[in-house]
PDB file of C-alpha atoms in Angstrom:
ATOM      1  CA  MET A   1     178.607 113.737  83.001  1.00 77.00           C
ATOM      2  CA  ASP A   2     181.993 113.776  81.468  1.00 85.00           C
ATOM      3  CA  ASN A   3     184.735 111.824  83.932  1.00 90.00           C
ATOM      4  CA  THR A   4     187.294 111.282  81.437  1.00 95.00           C
ATOM      5  CA  ALA A   5     190.296 113.409  81.240  1.00 96.00           C
ATOM      6  CA  PRO A   6     193.012 113.132  77.791  1.00 97.00           C
ATOM      7  CA  SER A   7     194.805 110.553  76.582  1.00 97.00           C
ATOM      8  CA  GLY A   8     197.123 108.947  75.079  1.00 97.00           C
ATOM      9  CA  LEU A   9     199.565 112.185  75.477  1.00 97.00           C
ATOM     10  CA  SER A  10     202.591 112.387  72.986  1.00 98.00           C
ATOM     11  CA  LEU A  11     205.308 115.415  74.132  1.00 98.00           C
ATOM     12  CA  THR A  12     208.347 115.827  72.087  1.00 98.00           C
ATOM     13  CA  VAL A  13     210.978 118.828  73.211  1.00 98.00           C
ATOM     14  CA  ALA A  14     213.299 120.468  70.222  1.00 97.00           C
ATOM     15  CA  GLY A  15     212.783 117.998  67.855  1.00 96.00           C
ATOM     16  CA  GLY A  16     213.702 115.149  69.821  1.00 96.00           C
ATOM     17  CA  ASP A  17     217.139 116.825  69.912  1.00 96.00           C
ATOM     18  CA  ALA A  18     218.694 115.670  73.499  1.00 96.00           C
ATOM     19  CA  TYR A  19     220.761 119.183  73.651  1.00 95.00           C
ATOM     20  CA  ALA A  20     219.065 122.683  73.544  1.00 96.00           C
ATOM     21  CA  THR A  21     221.709 125.593  72.895  1.00 95.00           C
ATOM     22  CA  ALA A  22     219.571 128.131  73.965  1.00 96.00           C
ATOM     23  CA  THR A  23     216.621 128.681  76.422  1.00 97.00           C
ATOM     24  CA  ALA A  24     213.974 129.153  73.349  1.00 97.00           C
ATOM     25  CA  VAL A  25     212.699 125.340  71.836  1.00 98.00           C
ATOM     26  CA  THR A  26     209.683 123.833  70.873  1.00 98.00           C
ATOM     27  CA  ALA A  27     207.174 121.392  72.384  1.00 98.00           C
ATOM     28  CA  THR A  28     205.285 119.179  70.303  1.00 98.00           C
ATOM     29  CA  LEU A  29     202.703 117.416  72.602  1.00 98.00           C
ATOM     30  CA  SER A  30     199.495 116.027  71.471  1.00 98.00           C
ATOM     31  CA  GLY A  31     196.918 113.882  72.810  1.00 98.00           C
ATOM     32  CA  SER A  32     192.450 112.575  72.591  1.00 97.00           C
ATOM     33  CA  ASP A  33     188.925 113.248  75.025  1.00 96.00           C
ATOM     34  CA  ASN A  34     186.160 111.520  73.715  1.00 92.00           C
ATOM     35  CA  HIS A  35     184.764 115.144  74.393  1.00 89.00           C
ATOM     36  CA  SER A  36     187.340 117.847  72.415  1.00 95.00           C
ATOM     37  CA  VAL A  37     190.570 118.777  74.317  1.00 97.00           C
ATOM     38  CA  THR A  38     189.967 122.853  74.850  1.00 97.00           C
ATOM     39  CA  GLY A  39     193.374 123.892  76.736  1.00 98.00           C
ATOM     40  CA  TYR A  40     197.212 123.038  77.307  1.00 98.00           C
ATOM     41  CA  PHE A  41     199.160 123.475  79.559  1.00 98.00           C
ATOM     42  CA  LEU A  42     203.551 123.132  79.970  1.00 98.00           C
ATOM     43  CA  SER A  43     205.948 123.108  82.780  1.00 98.00           C
ATOM     44  CA  GLU A  44     208.965 122.322  83.806  1.00 98.00           C
ATOM     45  CA  SER A  45     207.328 121.403  87.253  1.00 98.00           C
ATOM     46  CA  SER A  46     205.774 118.011  87.684  1.00 98.00           C
ATOM     47  CA  THR A  47     202.690 119.868  89.691  1.00 98.00           C
ATOM     48  CA  THR A  48     199.217 119.799  88.046  1.00 97.00           C
ATOM     49  CA  PRO A  49     198.388 122.952  87.119  1.00 97.00           C
ATOM     50  CA  GLY A  50     194.669 124.389  88.185  1.00 96.00           C
ATOM     51  CA  LEU A  51     192.365 124.636  85.451  1.00 94.00           C
ATOM     52  CA  GLY A  52     192.589 129.129  85.240  1.00 95.00           C
ATOM     53  CA  ASN A  53     196.491 127.681  84.535  1.00 97.00           C
ATOM     54  CA  PHE A  54     196.205 127.113  80.724  1.00 98.00           C
ATOM     55  CA  THR A  55     195.893 127.988  76.928  1.00 98.00           C
ATOM     56  CA  SER A  56     192.713 127.968  75.317  1.00 97.00           C
ATOM     57  CA  VAL A  57     192.674 126.356  72.354  1.00 97.00           C
ATOM     58  CA  THR A  58     189.980 125.517  69.282  1.00 96.00           C
ATOM     59  CA  ALA A  59     187.821 122.531  70.479  1.00 96.00           C
ATOM     60  CA  ALA A  60     189.277 119.044  69.562  1.00 96.00           C
ATOM     61  CA  ASP A  61     188.980 115.629  69.637  1.00 96.00           C
ATOM     62  CA  ASN A  62     192.421 115.247  68.705  1.00 97.00           C
ATOM     63  CA  TYR A  63     194.680 117.515  69.332  1.00 98.00           C
ATOM     64  CA  SER A  64     197.850 118.428  68.173  1.00 98.00           C
ATOM     65  CA  ALA A  65     200.609 121.247  67.837  1.00 98.00           C
ATOM     66  CA  THR A  66     204.101 122.594  67.867  1.00 98.00           C
ATOM     67  CA  LEU A  67     204.309 125.232  70.625  1.00 98.00           C
ATOM     68  CA  GLY A  68     207.154 127.921  71.743  1.00 97.00           C
ATOM     69  CA  PHE A  69     208.936 127.350  75.093  1.00 98.00           C
ATOM     70  CA  THR A  70     211.246 128.848  77.492  1.00 98.00           C
ATOM     71  CA  LEU A  71     212.917 126.510  79.257  1.00 98.00           C
ATOM     72  CA  SER A  72     214.679 127.704  82.649  1.00 98.00           C
ATOM     73  CA  SER A  73     217.628 130.088  82.907  1.00 96.00           C
ATOM     74  CA  GLY A  74     220.755 127.513  83.016  1.00 96.00           C
ATOM     75  CA  ASP A  75     223.122 125.132  81.496  1.00 97.00           C
ATOM     76  CA  GLY A  76     221.780 121.599  82.241  1.00 97.00           C
ATOM     77  CA  ALA A  77     219.582 118.908  82.457  1.00 98.00           C
ATOM     78  CA  LYS A  78     215.765 119.907  81.762  1.00 98.00           C
ATOM     79  CA  THR A  79     212.232 117.619  82.310  1.00 98.00           C
ATOM     80  CA  VAL A  80     209.169 118.876  80.214  1.00 98.00           C
ATOM     81  CA  TYR A  81     205.697 118.145  81.050  1.00 98.00           C
ATOM     82  CA  GLY A  82     202.725 118.741  79.255  1.00 98.00           C
ATOM     83  CA  TRP A  83     199.107 118.254  80.439  1.00 98.00           C
ATOM     84  CA  LEU A  84     195.659 118.761  77.752  1.00 98.00           C
ATOM     85  CA  ARG A  85     192.471 119.461  79.397  1.00 98.00           C
ATOM     86  CA  ASP A  86     188.478 118.969  78.491  1.00 97.00           C
ATOM     87  CA  THR A  87     185.438 120.329  77.678  1.00 95.00           C
ATOM     88  CA  ALA A  88     184.621 119.727  81.418  1.00 95.00           C
ATOM     89  CA  GLY A  89     187.841 120.428  83.869  1.00 96.00           C
ATOM     90  CA  ASN A  90     189.536 116.909  83.463  1.00 97.00           C
ATOM     91  CA  ILE A  91     192.689 117.331  82.819  1.00 98.00           C
ATOM     92  CA  GLY A  92     194.673 114.600  81.492  1.00 97.00           C
ATOM     93  CA  GLY A  93     199.097 113.755  82.126  1.00 96.00           C
ATOM     94  CA  PRO A  94     201.517 115.034  82.136  1.00 98.00           C
ATOM     95  CA  ALA A  95     203.359 113.412  79.384  1.00 98.00           C
ATOM     96  CA  SER A  96     206.962 114.814  79.546  1.00 98.00           C
ATOM     97  CA  ASP A  97     210.571 114.279  77.541  1.00 98.00           C
ATOM     98  CA  ASN A  98     213.000 115.569  78.754  1.00 98.00           C
ATOM     99  CA  ILE A  99     216.531 117.875  77.008  1.00 98.00           C
ATOM    100  CA  THR A 100     220.051 119.044  78.116  1.00 97.00           C
ATOM    101  CA  LEU A 101     219.955 122.695  77.766  1.00 97.00           C
ATOM    102  CA  ASP A 102     223.691 123.248  77.005  1.00 96.00           C
ATOM    103  CA  THR A 103     224.530 127.896  76.290  1.00 93.00           C
ATOM    104  CA  THR A 104     228.336 126.890  74.779  1.00 92.00           C
ATOM    105  CA  LEU A 105     227.349 124.614  72.212  1.00 79.00           C
ATOM    106  CA  THR A 106     228.114 125.280  68.835  1.00 71.00           C
ATOM    107  CA  VAL A 107     227.073 123.511  66.444  1.00 60.00           C
ATOM    108  CA  SER A 108     229.272 122.693  63.324  1.00 54.00           C
ATOM    109  CA  VAL A 109     227.987 122.850  59.442  1.00 50.00           C
ATOM    110  CA  SER A 110     230.364 120.773  56.859  1.00 54.00           C
ATOM    111  CA  ASN A 111     231.428 121.879  53.257  1.00 55.00           C
ATOM    112  CA  PRO A 112     230.685 119.361  51.496  1.00 59.00           C
ATOM    113  CA  SER A 113     233.131 120.843  48.950  1.00 58.00           C
ATOM    114  CA  ASP A 114     235.840 120.255  51.283  1.00 52.00           C
TER     115      ASP A 114
END
């Protein structure tokens, strides 16, 4: 019987940027398990999800993926949490990362010919 949850979880939101200017971001989640990772869950809540809430993935002992995630509306500090599930239903995590949503920021591009 497998009682070991996925371990070594890592989560990076928006490539590690400090700010996001839109609610749509990417989240890179990775971890491993001795009997294959079979699902993931991302949330702004730190509450461990139930098994039925996980998105299924192709089973792999070492899992890593860049996933789309939508931050909650409203500018300010956000924390994103990620969990992995294995074939036996063990849940590992959470891993977390922080980002500040600021929809008023503008990106400036410098012109090298200036």
